[in-house]
Amino acid sequence: VSTGKQADGSYVVYFDVTGVQEALLVLCDYACNETYLMLQSGDPGDPSDPSDPSEPTGPTEDPVLSAILPEYRAIWQLNNDLIGWIKIPDTAINYPVLQSKEKDYYLYRNFNGEENIHGAIYAREECDVLTPSDNVTVYGHHMKDGSMFNNLDFFMKKSFWKDHQTFTFDTIHERRTYQVFAVFKTSGDAGVGYPFHVFVDAVSEDHFNQFVADIKEMSLYDTGITAEYGDKLLCLCTCEYSKWNYRLIVVAKLIETE
């Protein structure tokens, strides 16, 4: 530090800042070098700091897709109406199950939504397949070539049922096993046939028990198995040709989830 007197009698103080400048340059050089080394090493910075601009921002996994069972993700991406998959051993029944909000949308449309006489296997629109409802109804055509739900006919023989009491109907989120406990026929005419399909959720325990009793009474044979209030039912329905406009219904209850 030095001083000097001006012509008007005032004084000026002079500071030597050479050392300060050198210190600032060293500090700046250090900071820049540390930043460079961090970038070169790929260090993203402090992950605990949400404001850290160096935190990676790569693509995140789709939570909807990740919730779907791995084996069904690819096919679900082809058609988001996919709700599950049904497979009955020793039959040709091994199909995706679709569900649309539009009534009978897949009655004469295939998996791709294209018009097709075979249609697709689909769940009734009012049913909640995922939760599930107390009763879920699934439809499929009885095709002459043996496809779709044609092979439900096999269950008309008790001998077949004895060796094929269980089958799988997975949802896109959960693997499920069902056990068949009744098989019956009814008219498809409104006001004539038994309205099994309109039973979705029981309003009471008595309501549920009456539905099960009705089905057991109509069953083609006694399986010795019943369903209790709280069980979740599944009705598989196809056309039946012993009488005009008849339906064959295979009724099962959920016994295992995974």
PDB file of C-alpha atoms in Angstrom:
ATOM      1  CA  VAL A   1       0.000   0.000   0.000  1.00  0.00           C
ATOM      2  CA  SER A   2       1.336   3.509  -0.847  1.00  0.00           C
ATOM      3  CA  THR A   3      -0.031   7.041  -0.824  1.00  0.00           C
ATOM      4  CA  GLY A   4       0.482  10.090  -3.007  1.00  0.00           C
ATOM      5  CA  LYS A   5      -0.426  13.761  -2.596  1.00  0.00           C
ATOM      6  CA  GLN A   6      -2.364  15.401  -5.434  1.00  0.00           C
ATOM      7  CA  ALA A   7      -1.945  19.005  -6.662  1.00  0.00           C
ATOM      8  CA  ASP A   8      -5.146  20.042  -4.864  1.00  0.00           C
ATOM      9  CA  GLY A   9      -3.805  18.730  -1.571  1.00  0.00           C
ATOM     10  CA  SER A  10      -5.803  15.474  -1.513  1.00  0.00           C
ATOM     11  CA  TYR A  11      -4.250  12.057  -1.067  1.00  0.00           C
ATOM     12  CA  VAL A  12      -4.616   8.923  -3.145  1.00  0.00           C
ATOM     13  CA  VAL A  13      -4.098   5.449  -1.691  1.00  0.00           C
ATOM     14  CA  TYR A  14      -2.655   2.807  -4.009  1.00  0.00           C
ATOM     15  CA  PHE A  15      -3.144  -0.954  -3.393  1.00  0.00           C
ATOM     16  CA  ASP A  16      -0.985  -3.649  -4.912  1.00  0.00           C
ATOM     17  CA  VAL A  17      -3.569  -6.314  -6.092  1.00  0.00           C
ATOM     18  CA  THR A  18      -1.115  -8.491  -7.960  1.00  0.00           C
ATOM     19  CA  GLY A  19      -1.358 -11.194  -5.317  1.00  0.00           C
ATOM     20  CA  VAL A  20      -5.160 -11.089  -5.297  1.00  0.00           C
ATOM     21  CA  GLN A  21      -5.302 -11.440  -9.078  1.00  0.00           C
ATOM     22  CA  GLU A  22      -2.979 -14.417  -8.899  1.00  0.00           C
ATOM     23  CA  ALA A  23      -5.146 -16.022  -6.218  1.00  0.00           C
ATOM     24  CA  LEU A  24      -8.307 -15.524  -8.287  1.00  0.00           C
ATOM     25  CA  LEU A  25      -6.669 -17.023 -11.351  1.00  0.00           C
ATOM     26  CA  VAL A  26      -5.555 -20.069  -9.384  1.00  0.00           C
ATOM     27  CA  LEU A  27      -9.037 -20.530  -7.917  1.00  0.00           C
ATOM     28  CA  CYS A  28     -10.709 -20.222 -11.332  1.00  0.00           C
ATOM     29  CA  ASP A  29      -8.250 -22.625 -12.883  1.00  0.00           C
ATOM     30  CA  TYR A  30      -8.917 -25.182 -10.123  1.00  0.00           C
ATOM     31  CA  ALA A  31     -12.685 -24.942 -10.512  1.00  0.00           C
ATOM     32  CA  CYS A  32     -12.547 -25.289 -14.278  1.00  0.00           C
ATOM     33  CA  ASN A  33     -10.162 -28.228 -14.049  1.00  0.00           C
ATOM     34  CA  GLU A  34     -12.431 -30.035 -11.550  1.00  0.00           C
ATOM     35  CA  THR A  35     -15.460 -29.522 -13.809  1.00  0.00           C
ATOM     36  CA  TYR A  36     -13.554 -30.863 -16.796  1.00  0.00           C
ATOM     37  CA  LEU A  37     -12.397 -33.953 -14.892  1.00  0.00           C
ATOM     38  CA  MET A  38     -15.944 -34.590 -13.680  1.00  0.00           C
ATOM     39  CA  LEU A  39     -17.326 -34.452 -17.220  1.00  0.00           C
ATOM     40  CA  GLN A  40     -14.577 -36.668 -18.540  1.00  0.00           C
ATOM     41  CA  SER A  41     -15.207 -39.301 -15.885  1.00  0.00           C
ATOM     42  CA  GLY A  42     -18.970 -39.289 -16.456  1.00  0.00           C
ATOM     43  CA  ASP A  43     -19.682 -38.379 -12.822  1.00  0.00           C
ATOM     44  CA  PRO A  44     -23.310 -37.140 -12.821  1.00  0.00           C
ATOM     45  CA  GLY A  45     -22.780 -35.035  -9.743  1.00  0.00           C
ATOM     46  CA  ASP A  46     -24.598 -35.304  -6.425  1.00  0.00           C
ATOM     47  CA  PRO A  47     -27.726 -37.459  -6.964  1.00  0.00           C
ATOM     48  CA  SER A  48     -29.172 -36.258  -3.677  1.00  0.00           C
ATOM     49  CA  ASP A  49     -29.504 -32.743  -5.059  1.00  0.00           C
ATOM     50  CA  PRO A  50     -32.714 -32.571  -7.170  1.00  0.00           C
ATOM     51  CA  SER A  51     -31.539 -29.335  -8.727  1.00  0.00           C
ATOM     52  CA  ASP A  52     -28.285 -30.870  -9.966  1.00  0.00           C
ATOM     53  CA  PRO A  53     -28.246 -30.080 -13.700  1.00  0.00           C
ATOM     54  CA  SER A  54     -25.816 -32.926 -14.333  1.00  0.00           C
ATOM     55  CA  GLU A  55     -28.349 -35.618 -13.213  1.00  0.00           C
ATOM     56  CA  PRO A  56     -29.121 -38.019 -16.114  1.00  0.00           C
ATOM     57  CA  THR A  57     -32.434 -37.541 -17.916  1.00  0.00           C
ATOM     58  CA  GLY A  58     -32.642 -40.775 -19.962  1.00  0.00           C
ATOM     59  CA  PRO A  59     -35.915 -42.463 -21.009  1.00  0.00           C
ATOM     60  CA  THR A  60     -38.102 -43.767 -18.155  1.00  0.00           C
ATOM     61  CA  GLU A  61     -39.999 -47.081 -18.180  1.00  0.00           C
ATOM     62  CA  ASP A  62     -43.706 -46.900 -19.040  1.00  0.00           C
ATOM     63  CA  PRO A  63     -45.510 -47.717 -15.750  1.00  0.00           C
ATOM     64  CA  VAL A  64     -48.555 -49.087 -17.614  1.00  0.00           C
ATOM     65  CA  LEU A  65     -46.439 -51.465 -19.677  1.00  0.00           C
ATOM     66  CA  SER A  66     -44.244 -52.502 -16.756  1.00  0.00           C
ATOM     67  CA  ALA A  67     -47.371 -53.530 -14.789  1.00  0.00           C
ATOM     68  CA  ILE A  68     -48.273 -56.068 -17.493  1.00  0.00           C
ATOM     69  CA  LEU A  69     -46.949 -59.613 -17.223  1.00  0.00           C
ATOM     70  CA  PRO A  70     -43.807 -59.915 -19.392  1.00  0.00           C
ATOM     71  CA  GLU A  71     -45.299 -62.607 -21.633  1.00  0.00           C
ATOM     72  CA  TYR A  72     -48.213 -60.366 -22.629  1.00  0.00           C
ATOM     73  CA  ARG A  73     -46.487 -57.004 -23.131  1.00  0.00           C
ATOM     74  CA  ALA A  74     -45.706 -57.408 -26.832  1.00  0.00           C
ATOM     75  CA  ILE A  75     -49.201 -58.539 -27.791  1.00  0.00           C
ATOM     76  CA  TRP A  76     -50.825 -55.856 -25.593  1.00  0.00           C
ATOM     77  CA  GLN A  77     -48.894 -53.238 -27.550  1.00  0.00           C
ATOM     78  CA  LEU A  78     -50.546 -54.567 -30.726  1.00  0.00           C
ATOM     79  CA  ASN A  79     -54.022 -54.147 -29.232  1.00  0.00           C
ATOM     80  CA  ASN A  80     -54.655 -52.429 -25.899  1.00  0.00           C
ATOM     81  CA  ASP A  81     -58.036 -54.211 -25.671  1.00  0.00           C
ATOM     82  CA  LEU A  82     -56.130 -57.318 -24.617  1.00  0.00           C
ATOM     83  CA  ILE A  83     -57.375 -58.202 -21.141  1.00  0.00           C
ATOM     84  CA  GLY A  84     -55.992 -61.701 -20.727  1.00  0.00           C
ATOM     85  CA  TRP A  85     -55.294 -65.137 -22.157  1.00  0.00           C
ATOM     86  CA  ILE A  86     -57.267 -68.386 -21.832  1.00  0.00           C
ATOM     87  CA  LYS A  87     -55.835 -71.878 -22.246  1.00  0.00           C
ATOM     88  CA  ILE A  88     -57.625 -75.187 -21.678  1.00  0.00           C
ATOM     89  CA  PRO A  89     -55.424 -78.296 -21.788  1.00  0.00           C
ATOM     90  CA  ASP A  90     -56.047 -80.901 -24.528  1.00  0.00           C
ATOM     91  CA  THR A  91     -58.248 -78.523 -26.518  1.00  0.00           C
ATOM     92  CA  ALA A  92     -57.673 -75.981 -29.258  1.00  0.00           C
ATOM     93  CA  ILE A  93     -58.619 -73.231 -26.805  1.00  0.00           C
ATOM     94  CA  ASN A  94     -55.472 -71.154 -26.426  1.00  0.00           C
ATOM     95  CA  TYR A  95     -56.379 -67.569 -27.239  1.00  0.00           C
ATOM     96  CA  PRO A  96     -55.996 -63.938 -26.251  1.00  0.00           C
ATOM     97  CA  VAL A  97     -59.095 -62.521 -24.588  1.00  0.00           C
ATOM     98  CA  LEU A  98     -60.183 -59.016 -25.548  1.00  0.00           C
ATOM     99  CA  GLN A  99     -62.579 -56.545 -23.988  1.00  0.00           C
ATOM    100  CA  SER A 100     -64.093 -53.459 -25.568  1.00  0.00           C
ATOM    101  CA  LYS A 101     -66.365 -50.857 -24.045  1.00  0.00           C
ATOM    102  CA  GLU A 102     -68.558 -51.285 -27.125  1.00  0.00           C
ATOM    103  CA  LYS A 103     -71.112 -54.087 -26.835  1.00  0.00           C
ATOM    104  CA  ASP A 104     -70.158 -57.233 -28.793  1.00  0.00           C
ATOM    105  CA  TYR A 105     -67.457 -55.334 -30.660  1.00  0.00           C
ATOM    106  CA  TYR A 106     -65.418 -58.494 -31.228  1.00  0.00           C
ATOM    107  CA  LEU A 107     -68.355 -60.724 -32.110  1.00  0.00           C
ATOM    108  CA  TYR A 108     -67.372 -60.528 -35.786  1.00  0.00           C
ATOM    109  CA  ARG A 109     -64.003 -58.797 -35.535  1.00  0.00           C
ATOM    110  CA  ASN A 110     -60.652 -60.491 -35.110  1.00  0.00           C
ATOM    111  CA  PHE A 111     -57.785 -59.496 -32.820  1.00  0.00           C
ATOM    112  CA  ASN A 112     -56.794 -56.683 -35.193  1.00  0.00           C
ATOM    113  CA  GLY A 113     -60.321 -55.268 -35.267  1.00  0.00           C
ATOM    114  CA  GLU A 114     -60.865 -56.489 -38.826  1.00  0.00           C
ATOM    115  CA  GLU A 115     -64.206 -57.974 -39.873  1.00  0.00           C
ATOM    116  CA  ASN A 116     -64.009 -61.751 -39.574  1.00  0.00           C
ATOM    117  CA  ILE A 117     -66.655 -64.439 -39.170  1.00  0.00           C
ATOM    118  CA  HIS A 118     -64.568 -66.151 -36.481  1.00  0.00           C
ATOM    119  CA  GLY A 119     -64.586 -63.030 -34.348  1.00  0.00           C
ATOM    120  CA  ALA A 120     -62.401 -63.162 -31.254  1.00  0.00           C
ATOM    121  CA  ILE A 121     -62.643 -64.475 -27.716  1.00  0.00           C
ATOM    122  CA  TYR A 122     -63.937 -61.546 -25.673  1.00  0.00           C
ATOM    123  CA  ALA A 123     -65.271 -60.609 -22.244  1.00  0.00           C
ATOM    124  CA  ARG A 124     -68.655 -59.001 -21.767  1.00  0.00           C
ATOM    125  CA  GLU A 125     -68.267 -55.231 -21.567  1.00  0.00           C
ATOM    126  CA  GLU A 126     -69.936 -54.812 -18.137  1.00  0.00           C
ATOM    127  CA  CYS A 127     -67.578 -57.226 -16.410  1.00  0.00           C
ATOM    128  CA  ASP A 128     -64.484 -56.236 -14.486  1.00  0.00           C
ATOM    129  CA  VAL A 129     -61.975 -58.871 -15.514  1.00  0.00           C
ATOM    130  CA  LEU A 130     -59.071 -57.454 -13.532  1.00  0.00           C
ATOM    131  CA  THR A 131     -60.602 -57.093 -10.049  1.00  0.00           C
ATOM    132  CA  PRO A 132     -62.586 -59.353 -10.897  1.00  0.00           C
ATOM    133  CA  SER A 133     -66.382 -59.120 -10.773  1.00  0.00           C
ATOM    134  CA  ASP A 134     -68.286 -61.854  -8.944  1.00  0.00           C
ATOM    135  CA  ASN A 135     -69.014 -63.295 -12.377  1.00  0.00           C
ATOM    136  CA  VAL A 136     -67.200 -62.664 -15.653  1.00  0.00           C
ATOM    137  CA  THR A 137     -68.719 -63.883 -18.922  1.00  0.00           C
ATOM    138  CA  VAL A 138     -66.450 -64.685 -21.865  1.00  0.00           C
ATOM    139  CA  TYR A 139     -67.806 -65.408 -25.353  1.00  0.00           C
ATOM    140  CA  GLY A 140     -66.446 -67.321 -28.314  1.00  0.00           C
ATOM    141  CA  HIS A 141     -67.963 -68.712 -31.514  1.00  0.00           C
ATOM    142  CA  HIS A 142     -68.526 -72.436 -32.000  1.00  0.00           C
ATOM    143  CA  MET A 143     -66.701 -72.750 -35.342  1.00  0.00           C
ATOM    144  CA  LYS A 144     -67.085 -75.845 -37.534  1.00  0.00           C
ATOM    145  CA  ASP A 145     -63.322 -75.958 -38.098  1.00  0.00           C
ATOM    146  CA  GLY A 146     -62.847 -76.647 -34.374  1.00  0.00           C
ATOM    147  CA  SER A 147     -61.480 -73.206 -33.552  1.00  0.00           C
ATOM    148  CA  MET A 148     -62.504 -70.580 -31.021  1.00  0.00           C
ATOM    149  CA  PHE A 149     -64.824 -72.074 -28.337  1.00  0.00           C
ATOM    150  CA  ASN A 150     -65.847 -75.145 -30.340  1.00  0.00           C
ATOM    151  CA  ASN A 151     -64.010 -77.446 -27.947  1.00  0.00           C
ATOM    152  CA  LEU A 152     -66.137 -76.392 -24.975  1.00  0.00           C
ATOM    153  CA  ASP A 153     -68.292 -79.258 -26.250  1.00  0.00           C
ATOM    154  CA  PHE A 154     -65.786 -81.623 -24.656  1.00  0.00           C
ATOM    155  CA  PHE A 155     -67.093 -80.607 -21.229  1.00  0.00           C
ATOM    156  CA  MET A 156     -70.505 -82.063 -21.999  1.00  0.00           C
ATOM    157  CA  LYS A 157     -68.952 -85.417 -21.133  1.00  0.00           C
ATOM    158  CA  LYS A 158     -68.221 -85.926 -17.456  1.00  0.00           C
ATOM    159  CA  SER A 159     -65.331 -88.202 -18.377  1.00  0.00           C
ATOM    160  CA  PHE A 160     -63.538 -85.280 -20.018  1.00  0.00           C
ATOM    161  CA  TRP A 161     -64.270 -82.999 -17.081  1.00  0.00           C
ATOM    162  CA  LYS A 162     -62.764 -85.493 -14.619  1.00  0.00           C
ATOM    163  CA  ASP A 163     -59.360 -85.196 -16.270  1.00  0.00           C
ATOM    164  CA  HIS A 164     -59.644 -81.498 -17.144  1.00  0.00           C
ATOM    165  CA  GLN A 165     -61.180 -79.807 -14.146  1.00  0.00           C
ATOM    166  CA  THR A 166     -58.784 -76.862 -14.189  1.00  0.00           C
ATOM    167  CA  PHE A 167     -57.563 -74.404 -16.792  1.00  0.00           C
ATOM    168  CA  THR A 168     -55.881 -71.007 -16.882  1.00  0.00           C
ATOM    169  CA  PHE A 169     -57.370 -67.627 -17.652  1.00  0.00           C
ATOM    170  CA  ASP A 170     -54.644 -65.081 -16.995  1.00  0.00           C
ATOM    171  CA  THR A 171     -55.276 -61.376 -16.948  1.00  0.00           C
ATOM    172  CA  ILE A 172     -52.573 -59.097 -18.314  1.00  0.00           C
ATOM    173  CA  HIS A 173     -51.550 -58.465 -14.699  1.00  0.00           C
ATOM    174  CA  GLU A 174     -52.037 -61.801 -12.950  1.00  0.00           C
ATOM    175  CA  ARG A 175     -51.862 -65.542 -13.618  1.00  0.00           C
ATOM    176  CA  ARG A 176     -55.086 -67.303 -12.639  1.00  0.00           C
ATOM    177  CA  THR A 177     -56.302 -70.899 -12.409  1.00  0.00           C
ATOM    178  CA  TYR A 178     -59.989 -71.854 -12.497  1.00  0.00           C
ATOM    179  CA  GLN A 179     -61.871 -75.029 -11.633  1.00  0.00           C
ATOM    180  CA  VAL A 180     -64.965 -76.122 -13.578  1.00  0.00           C
ATOM    181  CA  PHE A 181     -67.901 -76.963 -11.304  1.00  0.00           C
ATOM    182  CA  ALA A 182     -70.931 -76.894 -13.654  1.00  0.00           C
ATOM    183  CA  VAL A 183     -71.823 -77.223 -17.339  1.00  0.00           C
ATOM    184  CA  PHE A 184     -75.283 -76.351 -18.627  1.00  0.00           C
ATOM    185  CA  LYS A 185     -77.302 -75.410 -21.695  1.00  0.00           C
ATOM    186  CA  THR A 186     -79.871 -72.673 -22.078  1.00  0.00           C
ATOM    187  CA  SER A 187     -81.719 -70.740 -24.756  1.00  0.00           C
ATOM    188  CA  GLY A 188     -80.106 -67.637 -26.167  1.00  0.00           C
ATOM    189  CA  ASP A 189     -83.489 -65.970 -26.581  1.00  0.00           C
ATOM    190  CA  ALA A 190     -84.098 -63.041 -24.230  1.00  0.00           C
ATOM    191  CA  GLY A 191     -86.815 -63.788 -21.708  1.00  0.00           C
ATOM    192  CA  VAL A 192     -86.554 -67.527 -22.382  1.00  0.00           C
ATOM    193  CA  GLY A 193     -83.046 -68.619 -21.464  1.00  0.00           C
ATOM    194  CA  TYR A 194     -81.387 -68.303 -18.093  1.00  0.00           C
ATOM    195  CA  PRO A 195     -79.803 -64.802 -17.891  1.00  0.00           C
ATOM    196  CA  PHE A 196     -76.434 -65.923 -16.495  1.00  0.00           C
ATOM    197  CA  HIS A 197     -74.649 -63.139 -18.369  1.00  0.00           C
ATOM    198  CA  VAL A 198     -76.442 -60.323 -16.566  1.00  0.00           C
ATOM    199  CA  PHE A 199     -75.233 -61.581 -13.202  1.00  0.00           C
ATOM    200  CA  VAL A 200     -72.053 -59.570 -12.717  1.00  0.00           C
ATOM    201  CA  ASP A 201     -71.869 -58.622  -9.021  1.00  0.00           C
ATOM    202  CA  ALA A 202     -74.069 -60.089  -6.314  1.00  0.00           C
ATOM    203  CA  VAL A 203     -76.152 -57.608  -4.326  1.00  0.00           C
ATOM    204  CA  SER A 204     -76.113 -59.965  -1.349  1.00  0.00           C
ATOM    205  CA  GLU A 205     -74.943 -63.377  -0.194  1.00  0.00           C
ATOM    206  CA  ASP A 206     -78.404 -64.794  -0.903  1.00  0.00           C
ATOM    207  CA  HIS A 207     -78.252 -63.420  -4.442  1.00  0.00           C
ATOM    208  CA  PHE A 208     -74.921 -65.133  -5.047  1.00  0.00           C
ATOM    209  CA  ASN A 209     -76.045 -68.428  -3.503  1.00  0.00           C
ATOM    210  CA  GLN A 210     -79.209 -68.481  -5.605  1.00  0.00           C
ATOM    211  CA  PHE A 211     -77.187 -67.970  -8.785  1.00  0.00           C
ATOM    212  CA  VAL A 212     -74.925 -70.899  -7.894  1.00  0.00           C
ATOM    213  CA  ALA A 213     -77.913 -73.084  -6.951  1.00  0.00           C
ATOM    214  CA  ASP A 214     -79.578 -72.340 -10.296  1.00  0.00           C
ATOM    215  CA  ILE A 215     -76.444 -73.277 -12.219  1.00  0.00           C
ATOM    216  CA  LYS A 216     -75.942 -76.485 -10.224  1.00  0.00           C
ATOM    217  CA  GLU A 217     -79.547 -77.475 -10.854  1.00  0.00           C
ATOM    218  CA  MET A 218     -79.184 -76.973 -14.623  1.00  0.00           C
ATOM    219  CA  SER A 219     -75.790 -78.690 -14.828  1.00  0.00           C
ATOM    220  CA  LEU A 220     -75.529 -81.684 -17.177  1.00  0.00           C
ATOM    221  CA  TYR A 221     -73.883 -83.684 -14.394  1.00  0.00           C
ATOM    222  CA  ASP A 222     -72.963 -83.345 -10.734  1.00  0.00           C
ATOM    223  CA  THR A 223     -69.318 -82.444 -10.223  1.00  0.00           C
ATOM    224  CA  GLY A 224     -69.539 -82.585  -6.444  1.00  0.00           C
ATOM    225  CA  ILE A 225     -68.038 -79.078  -6.409  1.00  0.00           C
ATOM    226  CA  THR A 226     -69.826 -75.857  -5.582  1.00  0.00           C
ATOM    227  CA  ALA A 227     -68.995 -72.182  -5.060  1.00  0.00           C
ATOM    228  CA  GLU A 228     -69.354 -70.112  -1.926  1.00  0.00           C
ATOM    229  CA  TYR A 229     -70.072 -66.439  -1.423  1.00  0.00           C
ATOM    230  CA  GLY A 230     -66.831 -64.559  -2.077  1.00  0.00           C
ATOM    231  CA  ASP A 231     -65.689 -66.915  -4.836  1.00  0.00           C
ATOM    232  CA  LYS A 232     -65.096 -65.370  -8.248  1.00  0.00           C
ATOM    233  CA  LEU A 233     -66.896 -67.078 -11.127  1.00  0.00           C
ATOM    234  CA  LEU A 234     -66.233 -67.370 -14.833  1.00  0.00           C
ATOM    235  CA  CYS A 235     -68.814 -68.338 -17.460  1.00  0.00           C
ATOM    236  CA  LEU A 236     -67.467 -69.491 -20.838  1.00  0.00           C
ATOM    237  CA  CYS A 237     -70.223 -69.275 -23.432  1.00  0.00           C
ATOM    238  CA  THR A 238     -70.582 -70.573 -26.989  1.00  0.00           C
ATOM    239  CA  CYS A 239     -73.371 -71.623 -29.348  1.00  0.00           C
ATOM    240  CA  GLU A 240     -74.950 -75.074 -28.961  1.00  0.00           C
ATOM    241  CA  TYR A 241     -76.938 -76.769 -31.711  1.00  0.00           C
ATOM    242  CA  SER A 242     -79.089 -79.444 -30.036  1.00  0.00           C
ATOM    243  CA  LYS A 243     -81.895 -76.869 -30.124  1.00  0.00           C
ATOM    244  CA  TRP A 244     -82.490 -73.636 -31.985  1.00  0.00           C
ATOM    245  CA  ASN A 245     -80.408 -70.713 -30.709  1.00  0.00           C
ATOM    246  CA  TYR A 246     -79.062 -72.543 -27.700  1.00  0.00           C
ATOM    247  CA  ARG A 247     -75.952 -71.811 -25.657  1.00  0.00           C
ATOM    248  CA  LEU A 248     -73.471 -74.028 -23.847  1.00  0.00           C
ATOM    249  CA  ILE A 249     -71.985 -72.535 -20.698  1.00  0.00           C
ATOM    250  CA  VAL A 250     -69.003 -73.895 -18.781  1.00  0.00           C
ATOM    251  CA  VAL A 251     -68.888 -72.401 -15.289  1.00  0.00           C
ATOM    252  CA  ALA A 252     -65.708 -72.262 -13.230  1.00  0.00           C
ATOM    253  CA  LYS A 253     -64.467 -70.614 -10.054  1.00  0.00           C
ATOM    254  CA  LEU A 254     -61.137 -68.943  -9.371  1.00  0.00           C
ATOM    255  CA  ILE A 255     -58.953 -71.166  -7.178  1.00  0.00           C
ATOM    256  CA  GLU A 256     -55.441 -69.794  -7.550  1.00  0.00           C
ATOM    257  CA  THR A 257     -53.667 -66.565  -8.440  1.00  0.00           C
ATOM    258  CA  GLU A 258     -50.028 -65.821  -9.046  1.00  0.00           C
TER     259      GLU A 258
END
